[in-house]
CSV table of C-alpha atoms in Angstrom, one decimal:
chain,number,residue,atom,x,y,z
A,1,MET,CA,-81.1,-39.4,-85.4
A,2,LYS,CA,-82.3,-42.8,-84.1
A,3,SER,CA,-81.8,-45.8,-86.3
A,4,GLY,CA,-85.6,-46.4,-86.4
A,5,ASP,CA,-86.3,-42.9,-87.6
A,6,ALA,CA,-83.5,-43.2,-90.3
A,7,LEU,CA,-85.1,-46.5,-91.6
A,8,ARG,CA,-88.5,-44.9,-91.6
A,9,TYR,CA,-87.3,-41.9,-93.6
A,10,ALA,CA,-85.4,-44.2,-96.0
A,11,PHE,CA,-88.6,-46.2,-96.7
A,12,THR,CA,-90.6,-42.9,-97.1
A,13,GLY,CA,-88.0,-41.6,-99.6
A,14,LEU,CA,-88.1,-44.8,-101.6
A,15,ALA,CA,-91.9,-44.7,-101.7
A,16,LEU,CA,-91.8,-41.2,-103.0
A,17,LEU,CA,-89.3,-42.2,-105.7
A,18,VAL,CA,-91.5,-45.1,-106.8
A,19,PHE,CA,-94.6,-42.9,-106.7
A,20,GLY,CA,-92.9,-40.3,-108.8
A,21,PHE,CA,-91.8,-42.9,-111.4
A,22,LEU,CA,-95.3,-44.3,-111.7
A,23,ALA,CA,-97.1,-41.0,-111.6
A,24,VAL,CA,-95.1,-38.9,-114.0
A,25,GLY,CA,-96.4,-39.5,-117.5
A,26,GLY,CA,-98.0,-42.8,-116.6
A,27,GLN,CA,-101.5,-44.1,-117.2
A,28,ILE,CA,-104.2,-43.6,-114.6
A,29,GLU,CA,-103.8,-47.2,-113.3
A,30,SER,CA,-100.1,-46.6,-112.8
A,31,GLN,CA,-100.8,-43.3,-111.0
A,32,ILE,CA,-103.3,-44.9,-108.6
A,33,LEU,CA,-100.9,-47.8,-108.0
A,34,GLY,CA,-98.3,-45.2,-107.0
A,35,VAL,CA,-100.8,-43.6,-104.6
A,36,VAL,CA,-101.5,-47.1,-103.1
A,37,ILE,CA,-97.8,-47.6,-102.4
A,38,LEU,CA,-97.4,-44.1,-101.0
A,39,ALA,CA,-100.5,-44.5,-98.8
A,40,LEU,CA,-99.3,-47.9,-97.5
A,41,VAL,CA,-96.0,-46.4,-96.4
A,42,LEU,CA,-97.4,-43.1,-94.9
A,43,TRP,CA,-100.3,-44.8,-93.1
A,44,SER,CA,-98.1,-47.6,-91.7
A,45,LEU,CA,-95.0,-45.6,-90.7
A,46,TYR,CA,-96.7,-42.4,-89.5
A,47,PRO,CA,-99.8,-43.6,-87.5
A,48,ASN,CA,-99.9,-40.2,-85.6
A,49,ARG,CA,-100.2,-38.3,-88.9
A,50,HIS,CA,-103.3,-40.1,-90.4
A,51,LEU,CA,-105.2,-36.8,-90.7
A,52,GLU,CA,-102.5,-35.0,-92.8
A,53,SER,CA,-101.5,-38.1,-94.9
A,54,SER,CA,-105.1,-39.0,-95.6
A,55,LEU,CA,-105.9,-35.5,-96.9
A,56,PHE,CA,-102.8,-35.7,-99.1
A,57,ILE,CA,-103.9,-39.1,-100.5
A,58,ILE,CA,-107.4,-37.7,-101.2
A,59,ALA,CA,-105.9,-34.7,-103.0
A,60,LEU,CA,-103.6,-36.9,-105.2
A,61,ILE,CA,-106.5,-39.2,-106.3
A,62,ALA,CA,-108.7,-36.1,-107.0
A,63,LEU,CA,-105.9,-34.6,-109.1
A,64,PHE,CA,-105.3,-37.7,-111.2
A,65,GLU,CA,-109.0,-38.5,-111.7
A,66,ALA,CA,-110.1,-35.0,-112.4
A,67,LYS,CA,-107.3,-34.6,-115.0
A,68,ILE,CA,-108.6,-37.4,-117.2
A,69,ASP,CA,-112.4,-36.9,-116.9
A,70,LEU,CA,-113.8,-34.2,-114.6
A,71,GLN,CA,-117.4,-35.4,-114.9
A,72,GLU,CA,-116.4,-39.0,-114.1
A,73,PHE,CA,-114.5,-37.7,-111.1
A,74,ILE,CA,-117.5,-35.7,-109.8
A,75,LEU,CA,-119.7,-38.8,-110.2
A,76,GLY,CA,-117.1,-40.9,-108.4
A,77,LEU,CA,-116.9,-38.4,-105.6
A,78,PHE,CA,-120.7,-38.5,-105.1
A,79,SER,CA,-120.8,-42.3,-105.3
A,80,THR,CA,-118.1,-42.5,-102.6
A,81,TYR,CA,-119.3,-39.8,-100.2
A,82,GLY,CA,-122.9,-39.6,-101.2
A,83,GLY,CA,-123.8,-43.1,-100.1
A,84,SER,CA,-124.9,-44.1,-96.6
A,85,GLY,CA,-121.7,-46.0,-95.7
A,86,ILE,CA,-119.5,-43.2,-94.7
A,87,TRP,CA,-122.3,-41.3,-92.9
A,88,ILE,CA,-123.2,-44.4,-90.9
A,89,ILE,CA,-119.6,-44.6,-89.7
A,90,ILE,CA,-119.5,-40.9,-88.8
A,91,SER,CA,-122.8,-41.1,-86.9
A,92,GLY,CA,-121.3,-44.2,-85.2
A,93,PHE,CA,-118.4,-42.0,-83.9
A,94,VAL,CA,-120.8,-39.5,-82.5
A,95,LEU,CA,-122.9,-42.1,-80.8
A,96,ALA,CA,-119.8,-43.8,-79.5
A,97,LYS,CA,-118.8,-40.5,-77.8
A,98,GLY,CA,-122.3,-40.3,-76.4
A,99,MET,CA,-121.9,-43.8,-75.0
A,100,GLU,CA,-118.6,-42.8,-73.4
A,101,VAL,CA,-119.8,-39.4,-71.9
A,102,SER,CA,-123.1,-40.8,-70.6
A,103,GLY,CA,-121.4,-43.9,-69.2
A,104,LEU,CA,-123.8,-46.2,-70.9
A,105,GLY,CA,-121.1,-48.2,-72.7
A,106,LYS,CA,-119.3,-48.8,-69.4
A,107,ARG,CA,-122.5,-49.8,-67.7
A,108,ILE,CA,-123.3,-52.4,-70.3
A,109,ALA,CA,-119.9,-53.9,-70.0
A,110,LEU,CA,-119.8,-53.8,-66.2
A,111,VAL,CA,-123.2,-55.3,-65.7
A,112,ILE,CA,-122.3,-58.3,-67.9
A,113,VAL,CA,-118.8,-58.8,-66.4
A,114,THR,CA,-120.1,-58.7,-62.8
A,115,SER,CA,-123.1,-60.9,-63.4
A,116,VAL,CA,-121.3,-64.2,-63.8
A,117,GLY,CA,-119.8,-64.7,-60.3
A,118,CYS,CA,-116.2,-64.6,-59.3
A,119,LYS,CA,-114.7,-67.8,-60.7
A,120,PRO,CA,-111.6,-66.8,-62.7
A,121,ARG,CA,-112.7,-68.7,-65.8
A,122,ASN,CA,-116.2,-67.1,-65.6
A,123,ILE,CA,-114.6,-63.6,-65.4
A,124,ILE,CA,-112.5,-64.3,-68.5
A,125,LEU,CA,-115.6,-65.5,-70.4
A,126,ALA,CA,-117.6,-62.5,-69.2
A,127,VAL,CA,-114.9,-60.2,-70.6
A,128,ALA,CA,-115.4,-61.9,-74.0
A,129,ILE,CA,-119.2,-61.5,-73.8
A,130,ALA,CA,-119.0,-57.9,-72.7
A,131,SER,CA,-116.8,-57.2,-75.7
A,132,PHE,CA,-119.4,-58.8,-77.9
A,133,ALA,CA,-122.1,-56.6,-76.3
A,134,ILE,CA,-120.3,-53.3,-76.9
A,135,ALA,CA,-119.0,-54.3,-80.4
A,136,PRO,CA,-121.8,-52.6,-82.3
A,137,LEU,CA,-121.7,-49.4,-80.2
A,138,SER,CA,-118.8,-47.8,-82.0
A,139,PRO,CA,-116.8,-48.1,-85.2
A,140,SER,CA,-113.7,-47.4,-83.2
A,141,THR,CA,-112.0,-50.5,-81.6
A,142,THR,CA,-109.8,-48.0,-79.7
A,143,ALA,CA,-112.8,-46.4,-78.0
A,144,LYS,CA,-114.1,-49.9,-77.1
A,145,ALA,CA,-110.7,-50.8,-75.7
A,146,PHE,CA,-110.9,-47.8,-73.4
A,147,ILE,CA,-114.4,-48.8,-72.2
A,148,ILE,CA,-113.4,-52.4,-71.3
A,149,LEU,CA,-109.8,-51.8,-70.1
A,150,PRO,CA,-110.5,-50.1,-66.7
A,151,ILE,CA,-113.1,-52.8,-66.0
A,152,CYS,CA,-110.5,-55.6,-66.7
A,153,ILE,CA,-108.0,-53.8,-64.5
A,154,GLY,CA,-110.4,-53.6,-61.6
A,155,LEU,CA,-111.4,-57.3,-61.9
A,156,VAL,CA,-107.8,-58.5,-62.1
A,157,GLU,CA,-106.7,-56.3,-59.2
A,158,ALA,CA,-109.6,-57.7,-57.1
A,159,PHE,CA,-107.7,-61.0,-57.0
A,160,GLY,CA,-104.5,-59.3,-55.8
A,161,VAL,CA,-102.3,-60.8,-58.5
A,162,GLU,CA,-98.9,-59.4,-59.5
A,163,LYS,CA,-98.7,-57.5,-62.8
A,164,GLY,CA,-96.6,-59.3,-65.4
A,165,ALA,CA,-96.3,-62.5,-63.3
A,166,SER,CA,-99.9,-63.7,-63.3
A,167,ARG,CA,-101.4,-66.1,-65.8
A,168,PHE,CA,-104.9,-64.9,-64.8
A,169,GLY,CA,-104.0,-61.3,-65.4
A,170,ALA,CA,-102.5,-62.2,-68.8
A,171,ALA,CA,-105.5,-64.2,-69.7
A,172,VAL,CA,-108.0,-61.5,-68.9
A,173,MET,CA,-106.1,-58.8,-70.9
A,174,LEU,CA,-105.4,-61.1,-73.9
A,175,MET,CA,-109.1,-62.1,-73.9
A,176,ALA,CA,-110.2,-58.5,-73.9
A,177,MET,CA,-107.7,-57.6,-76.7
A,178,ALA,CA,-108.7,-60.6,-78.9
A,179,ALA,CA,-112.4,-60.2,-78.3
A,180,ASN,CA,-112.2,-56.5,-79.2
A,181,ASN,CA,-110.8,-57.6,-82.6
A,182,ILE,CA,-112.9,-60.7,-83.2
A,183,CYS,CA,-116.3,-59.1,-82.2
A,184,SER,CA,-115.7,-56.3,-84.7
A,185,THR,CA,-116.1,-58.8,-87.6
A,186,ALA,CA,-119.8,-59.4,-86.7
A,187,PHE,CA,-121.2,-55.9,-87.6
A,188,LEU,CA,-120.6,-53.8,-90.6
A,189,THR,CA,-120.3,-50.7,-88.4
A,190,ALA,CA,-118.1,-52.2,-85.7
A,191,THR,CA,-114.8,-51.3,-87.3
A,192,ILE,CA,-113.6,-49.2,-90.3
A,193,PRO,CA,-112.1,-52.1,-92.4
A,194,ASN,CA,-115.6,-53.7,-92.7
A,195,PRO,CA,-117.2,-51.0,-95.0
A,196,ILE,CA,-114.0,-50.7,-97.0
A,197,SER,CA,-114.0,-54.5,-97.6
A,198,ALA,CA,-117.7,-54.4,-98.4
A,199,ASP,CA,-117.1,-51.7,-101.0
A,200,TYR,CA,-114.3,-53.6,-102.7
A,201,ILE,CA,-116.5,-56.7,-102.9
A,202,ALA,CA,-119.4,-54.7,-104.3
A,203,THR,CA,-117.3,-53.0,-106.9
A,204,SER,CA,-115.1,-55.9,-107.9
A,205,VAL,CA,-117.4,-58.9,-107.5
A,206,GLY,CA,-120.9,-57.5,-107.6
A,207,LEU,CA,-122.0,-58.8,-104.1
A,208,HIS,CA,-123.6,-56.0,-102.2
A,209,LEU,CA,-123.4,-56.3,-98.4
A,210,ASP,CA,-125.5,-53.8,-96.5
A,211,TRP,CA,-125.7,-53.8,-92.7
A,212,TRP,CA,-128.1,-56.8,-92.5
A,213,GLU,CA,-126.4,-58.8,-95.2
A,214,TRP,CA,-123.0,-58.3,-93.5
A,215,PHE,CA,-124.5,-59.4,-90.2
A,216,ARG,CA,-125.9,-62.5,-91.8
A,217,MET,CA,-122.6,-63.3,-93.5
A,218,ALA,CA,-120.3,-62.7,-90.5
A,219,PHE,CA,-122.2,-62.9,-87.2
A,220,PRO,CA,-122.6,-66.7,-87.1
A,221,LEU,CA,-118.8,-67.1,-87.5
A,222,THR,CA,-118.0,-64.7,-84.8
A,223,ILE,CA,-119.4,-67.0,-82.2
A,224,PRO,CA,-117.1,-70.0,-82.9
A,225,LEU,CA,-114.2,-67.5,-83.3
A,226,LEU,CA,-114.9,-66.0,-79.9
A,227,ALA,CA,-115.4,-69.4,-78.3
A,228,ALA,CA,-112.0,-70.6,-79.8
A,229,SER,CA,-110.2,-67.5,-78.4
A,230,TYR,CA,-111.6,-68.2,-74.9
A,231,LEU,CA,-110.8,-71.9,-74.9
A,232,LEU,CA,-107.3,-71.1,-76.3
A,233,VAL,CA,-106.5,-68.5,-73.7
A,234,ILE,CA,-107.6,-70.6,-70.7
A,235,TRP,CA,-105.6,-73.5,-72.1
A,236,MET,CA,-102.5,-71.5,-72.6
A,237,PHE,CA,-102.8,-69.3,-69.5
A,238,LYS,CA,-104.6,-71.5,-67.0
A,239,PRO,CA,-105.6,-69.1,-64.1
A,240,GLU,CA,-103.5,-69.7,-61.0
A,241,VAL,CA,-106.1,-68.1,-58.6
A,242,SER,CA,-109.5,-69.0,-57.2
A,243,ALA,CA,-112.5,-67.1,-56.1
A,244,SER,CA,-113.0,-66.1,-52.5
A,245,LYS,CA,-115.4,-64.0,-50.4
A,246,GLU,CA,-113.0,-61.1,-50.5
A,247,THR,CA,-112.8,-61.1,-54.3
A,248,TYR,CA,-116.6,-61.4,-54.5
A,249,ASP,CA,-117.0,-58.3,-52.3
A,250,LYS,CA,-114.6,-56.4,-54.4
A,251,VAL,CA,-116.3,-57.3,-57.7
A,252,CYS,CA,-119.7,-56.4,-56.2
A,253,LYS,CA,-118.3,-53.0,-55.1
A,254,ILE,CA,-117.3,-52.3,-58.7
A,255,ARG,CA,-120.8,-52.8,-59.8
A,256,GLU,CA,-122.4,-50.8,-57.0
A,257,GLY,CA,-120.4,-47.8,-58.1
A,258,LEU,CA,-122.6,-47.6,-61.2
A,259,GLY,CA,-125.6,-46.1,-59.5
A,260,PRO,CA,-129.1,-45.9,-61.1
A,261,LEU,CA,-129.6,-45.5,-64.9
A,262,THR,CA,-129.4,-41.8,-65.7
A,263,ARG,CA,-131.6,-39.7,-68.1
A,264,ARG,CA,-128.6,-39.2,-70.4
A,265,GLU,CA,-128.0,-42.9,-70.6
A,266,LYS,CA,-131.6,-43.5,-71.5
A,267,LEU,CA,-131.5,-40.9,-74.2
A,268,VAL,CA,-128.3,-42.3,-75.8
A,269,ALA,CA,-129.8,-45.8,-75.7
A,270,VAL,CA,-133.0,-44.6,-77.5
A,271,VAL,CA,-131.0,-42.7,-80.2
A,272,PHE,CA,-128.6,-45.6,-80.7
A,273,GLY,CA,-131.6,-48.0,-80.9
A,274,VAL,CA,-133.4,-46.0,-83.6
A,275,SER,CA,-130.1,-45.6,-85.5
A,276,LEU,CA,-129.5,-49.3,-85.4
A,277,VAL,CA,-132.9,-50.0,-86.8
A,278,LEU,CA,-132.2,-47.6,-89.6
A,279,TRP,CA,-128.9,-49.3,-90.4
A,280,ILE,CA,-130.5,-52.8,-90.4
A,281,THR,CA,-133.4,-51.8,-92.6
A,282,GLU,CA,-131.3,-49.6,-94.9
A,283,ARG,CA,-132.2,-51.6,-98.1
A,284,TYR,CA,-135.9,-51.0,-97.4
A,285,ASN,CA,-135.6,-47.3,-96.7
A,286,PRO,CA,-136.0,-44.7,-99.5
A,287,PHE,CA,-133.7,-42.3,-97.7
A,288,ASN,CA,-130.1,-42.2,-96.7
A,289,ALA,CA,-129.9,-44.2,-93.4
A,290,GLY,CA,-126.5,-42.8,-92.6
A,291,LEU,CA,-127.5,-39.1,-92.9
A,292,ILE,CA,-130.7,-39.7,-90.9
A,293,SER,CA,-128.8,-41.4,-88.1
A,294,LEU,CA,-126.2,-38.6,-88.1
A,295,LEU,CA,-129.0,-36.0,-87.8
A,296,LEU,CA,-130.5,-38.1,-85.0
A,297,SER,CA,-127.2,-38.3,-83.2
A,298,LEU,CA,-127.0,-34.4,-83.2
A,299,VAL,CA,-129.9,-34.5,-80.7
A,300,LEU,CA,-127.3,-35.4,-78.1
A,301,PHE,CA,-125.8,-31.8,-78.5
A,302,LEU,CA,-129.0,-29.9,-77.8
A,303,PRO,CA,-129.0,-27.8,-74.6
A,304,GLN,CA,-132.1,-29.6,-73.5
A,305,THR,CA,-130.5,-33.0,-73.5
A,306,ARG,CA,-127.1,-32.0,-72.0
A,307,VAL,CA,-125.4,-35.2,-73.1
A,308,MET,CA,-122.5,-33.6,-75.0
A,309,GLU,CA,-121.0,-30.1,-75.7
A,310,VAL,CA,-119.9,-29.2,-79.2
A,311,GLY,CA,-116.6,-27.7,-78.1
A,312,LYS,CA,-115.5,-30.7,-76.0
A,313,PHE,CA,-116.7,-33.1,-78.6
A,314,GLY,CA,-114.7,-31.4,-81.4
A,315,SER,CA,-111.5,-31.6,-79.4
A,316,SER,CA,-111.9,-35.3,-78.6
A,317,VAL,CA,-113.1,-36.6,-82.0
A,318,PRO,CA,-110.6,-39.0,-83.7
A,319,TRP,CA,-110.5,-36.9,-86.9
A,320,GLY,CA,-107.4,-38.9,-88.1
A,321,SER,CA,-109.4,-42.1,-88.1
A,322,ILE,CA,-112.4,-40.5,-89.8
A,323,VAL,CA,-110.3,-38.9,-92.6
A,324,LEU,CA,-108.3,-42.2,-92.9
A,325,PHE,CA,-111.6,-44.0,-93.5
A,326,ALA,CA,-112.7,-41.4,-96.1
A,327,ALA,CA,-109.4,-41.6,-97.9
A,328,SER,CA,-109.4,-45.4,-97.8
A,329,MET,CA,-112.9,-45.5,-99.3
A,330,PHE,CA,-111.9,-43.1,-102.0
A,331,LEU,CA,-108.7,-45.1,-102.7
A,332,ALA,CA,-110.7,-48.4,-102.7
A,333,LYS,CA,-113.1,-46.9,-105.4
A,334,ALA,CA,-110.2,-45.8,-107.5
A,335,VAL,CA,-108.3,-49.1,-107.2
A,336,ALA,CA,-111.4,-51.1,-108.2
A,337,ARG,CA,-112.4,-48.7,-111.0
A,338,TYR,CA,-109.0,-48.6,-112.7
A,339,LYS,CA,-107.8,-52.1,-111.7
A,340,ALA,CA,-104.7,-50.5,-110.3
A,341,LEU,CA,-103.4,-53.6,-108.5
A,342,ASP,CA,-104.0,-56.0,-111.4
A,343,LEU,CA,-100.4,-55.6,-112.6
A,344,VAL,CA,-99.1,-56.5,-109.1
A,345,THR,CA,-101.4,-59.5,-108.6
A,346,GLU,CA,-100.6,-60.8,-112.1
A,347,GLY,CA,-96.9,-60.5,-111.3
A,348,LEU,CA,-97.3,-62.3,-108.0
A,349,PHE,CA,-99.5,-65.0,-109.6
A,350,LYS,CA,-96.9,-65.8,-112.3
A,351,THR,CA,-93.8,-65.5,-110.1
A,352,LEU,CA,-95.2,-67.8,-107.4
A,353,GLY,CA,-96.5,-70.3,-110.0
A,354,LEU,CA,-99.9,-70.4,-108.4
A,355,SER,CA,-101.6,-71.8,-111.5
A,356,GLN,CA,-100.0,-75.1,-110.8
A,357,GLN,CA,-101.5,-75.4,-107.3
A,358,PRO,CA,-104.6,-77.6,-106.6
A,359,VAL,CA,-107.7,-75.5,-105.9
A,360,TYR,CA,-107.9,-76.4,-102.2
A,361,LEU,CA,-104.2,-75.6,-101.6
A,362,PHE,CA,-104.5,-72.3,-103.4
A,363,ILE,CA,-107.5,-71.2,-101.3
A,364,VAL,CA,-105.9,-72.3,-98.0
A,365,GLY,CA,-102.5,-71.0,-98.9
A,366,THR,CA,-103.9,-67.6,-100.0
A,367,VAL,CA,-105.9,-67.1,-96.8
A,368,VAL,CA,-103.2,-68.3,-94.5
A,369,VAL,CA,-100.6,-66.0,-96.1
A,370,ALA,CA,-103.0,-63.1,-96.0
A,371,MET,CA,-103.6,-63.7,-92.3
A,372,MET,CA,-99.9,-63.9,-91.5
A,373,LEU,CA,-99.3,-60.6,-93.4
A,374,HIS,CA,-101.0,-58.9,-90.5
A,375,LEU,CA,-97.4,-59.0,-89.2
A,376,VAL,CA,-96.3,-56.2,-91.5
A,377,PHE,CA,-99.3,-53.8,-91.0
A,378,THR,CA,-99.9,-51.5,-88.1
A,379,SER,CA,-103.5,-50.8,-89.0
A,380,THR,CA,-106.4,-53.1,-90.0
A,381,THR,CA,-107.8,-50.2,-92.2
A,382,VAL,CA,-104.6,-50.1,-94.2
A,383,TYR,CA,-104.5,-53.9,-94.3
A,384,ALA,CA,-108.1,-54.1,-95.8
A,385,THR,CA,-107.3,-51.4,-98.3
A,386,VAL,CA,-104.4,-53.3,-99.7
A,387,MET,CA,-105.0,-57.0,-99.1
A,388,VAL,CA,-108.6,-57.4,-100.2
A,389,PRO,CA,-108.1,-56.2,-103.8
A,390,VAL,CA,-104.8,-58.2,-104.0
A,391,VAL,CA,-106.6,-61.4,-102.9
A,392,ILE,CA,-109.5,-60.8,-105.3
A,393,GLY,CA,-107.1,-60.3,-108.2
A,394,LEU,CA,-105.0,-63.4,-107.4
A,395,THR,CA,-108.2,-65.6,-107.2
A,396,ARG,CA,-109.5,-64.1,-110.4
A,397,PHE,CA,-106.3,-64.9,-112.2
A,398,TYR,CA,-106.5,-68.5,-110.9
A,399,GLY,CA,-109.9,-68.8,-112.5
A,400,ILE,CA,-112.3,-69.5,-109.6
A,401,ASN,CA,-114.9,-67.4,-107.7
A,402,PRO,CA,-113.0,-64.6,-106.0
A,403,LEU,CA,-115.4,-64.8,-103.0
A,404,LEU,CA,-113.8,-68.2,-102.0
A,405,THR,CA,-110.8,-66.3,-100.7
A,406,ALA,CA,-112.2,-62.7,-100.5
A,407,LEU,CA,-114.9,-63.5,-97.9
A,408,PRO,CA,-112.5,-65.4,-95.5
A,409,VAL,CA,-109.9,-62.6,-95.8
A,410,VAL,CA,-112.6,-59.9,-95.2
A,411,VAL,CA,-113.9,-61.7,-92.0
A,412,LEU,CA,-110.3,-62.2,-90.8
A,413,ALA,CA,-109.1,-58.6,-91.6
A,414,PRO,CA,-110.0,-57.1,-88.2
A,415,ILE,CA,-108.4,-60.1,-86.3
A,416,ALA,CA,-104.9,-58.7,-86.0
A,417,VAL,CA,-103.6,-60.3,-82.7
A,418,ILE,CA,-100.1,-61.4,-83.3
A,419,LEU,CA,-98.1,-58.3,-82.3
A,420,PRO,CA,-98.7,-55.4,-80.0
A,421,VAL,CA,-98.2,-53.0,-82.8
A,422,ASN,CA,-100.8,-54.5,-85.1
A,423,THR,CA,-103.5,-52.2,-83.9
A,424,ILE,CA,-103.8,-49.3,-81.4
A,425,PRO,CA,-106.0,-51.4,-79.1
A,426,ASN,CA,-103.3,-54.1,-78.9
A,427,ILE,CA,-100.8,-51.4,-77.9
A,428,ILE,CA,-103.3,-50.1,-75.2
A,429,PHE,CA,-103.7,-53.5,-73.6
A,430,HIS,CA,-100.0,-54.4,-73.9
A,431,THR,CA,-98.7,-51.2,-72.3
A,432,GLU,CA,-100.7,-52.0,-69.1
A,433,GLY,CA,-98.0,-54.7,-68.5
A,434,TRP,CA,-100.2,-57.7,-67.7
A,435,PHE,CA,-98.8,-59.8,-70.6
A,436,THR,CA,-95.4,-59.9,-72.4
A,437,GLU,CA,-94.6,-59.7,-76.1
A,438,LYS,CA,-93.7,-63.4,-76.0
A,439,GLN,CA,-97.2,-64.2,-74.6
A,440,ILE,CA,-99.1,-62.2,-77.2
A,441,ILE,CA,-97.0,-63.6,-80.1
A,442,ALA,CA,-97.6,-67.2,-78.9
A,443,TYR,CA,-101.3,-66.7,-78.3
A,444,GLY,CA,-101.7,-64.6,-81.5
A,445,MET,CA,-100.1,-67.1,-83.8
A,446,MET,CA,-102.2,-69.9,-82.4
A,447,LEU,CA,-105.4,-67.9,-82.6
A,448,SER,CA,-104.7,-66.7,-86.1
A,449,LEU,CA,-104.2,-70.2,-87.4
A,450,VAL,CA,-107.3,-71.5,-85.6
A,451,SER,CA,-109.3,-68.6,-86.9
A,452,VAL,CA,-108.3,-69.4,-90.5
A,453,ALA,CA,-109.4,-73.0,-90.0
A,454,ILE,CA,-112.7,-72.0,-88.5
A,455,VAL,CA,-113.5,-69.5,-91.3
A,456,LEU,CA,-112.5,-72.0,-94.1
A,457,LEU,CA,-114.1,-75.1,-92.6
A,458,LEU,CA,-117.3,-73.5,-91.3
A,459,GLY,CA,-117.5,-70.2,-93.2
A,460,VAL,CA,-117.2,-71.4,-96.8
A,461,PRO,CA,-119.9,-74.1,-96.5
A,462,TYR,CA,-122.2,-71.6,-94.7
A,463,TRP,CA,-121.8,-69.0,-97.4
A,464,GLN,CA,-122.5,-71.6,-100.1
A,465,MET,CA,-125.6,-72.5,-98.2
A,466,LEU,CA,-126.7,-68.8,-98.2
A,467,GLY,CA,-125.9,-68.5,-101.9
A,468,LEU,CA,-123.2,-65.9,-101.4
A,469,ILE,CA,-120.6,-68.1,-103.2
């Protein structure tokens, strides 16, 4: 047995013991706390088993809740899975597959990237803009990474640079990786942690963020965050190459391979456009926008449209990610309803002596520490499930508006850029070999600290102006 596996099994065994201690004979809040600890370990240490572990977590919560009040459990089940949030995400996965199969997502990214000329800095900037353009197309950052990655490889190879030894190659790939994370903050449906965070805030603080309200809250901050990531990457990894006619011809050839816009691409664009309008106007619609958009997305499976086939789709769907989202939403509802993490946050608050800290130092310290804790998570979904309620609890114990720390942490939750293992897209970009671990850590640490500064200095005043805080 490898030492890594032994350590993983040891942590799993310890988590099971703690869970058993909290669950047997304990109150509902202790039982849910036990589930949180078990979920944190299973989801972090077994990323390839999200489907099985998530179903197990859902079953445990259902068992504990149904045992104390069956009617309350049924109502909670409907409030979690009857709302539009989860169905918007599921329809987003269907539409994302349609974007991939039809080639529309790749076309959007390629057109943007090849429209800015062949100067190395322009190409790096275009990668950031392309990532921004495809951000709302899918709730899966992994799917978006696979759209942009081959484009980035083609652009870098057009300059004939050596893999692992080129600052330009590292800059392009790090920009693509960072932009994939950063741009996901702008849209509620752009990554799974966003609706989980929104649900925590609605349940715990009473601020309801639908698609439009989330966009209004997060989108303006995404622009300076993306700009900072670009300026930082070209400063740390100044391109050592320059444009030439040969590289220009190669980039043009990449774009020429697209061909004319197809009927399938047009159909996917229309379905996505209508679905997006439904999500944006959700608060004004008398019907469930998520279910309607899911029904609309099923048009892509009709024999007449010939965009996707049910059999091929079923085998390629990231069921683990979908069930992980469902389990995280269910767990978030239970944590908020029974205040399961209050005991943990109260202990942290007293142990760290946070009541003695000035307000500004408490806010800055909480957000910085929360950002750095990305180091111990391998999933932003798990991070949001655990960190958002902890931050809300700590701030509530301090005696100030929880949104002063919760909103910054929520916006920063998808920005996990310090280690290759922080997210699956990070791993995807890193394994291509264009940048080293040392480079991603240096860039990620700098970008994380700059991101915290931007969100606190610009975000908090902006949210106060909107009346959110």
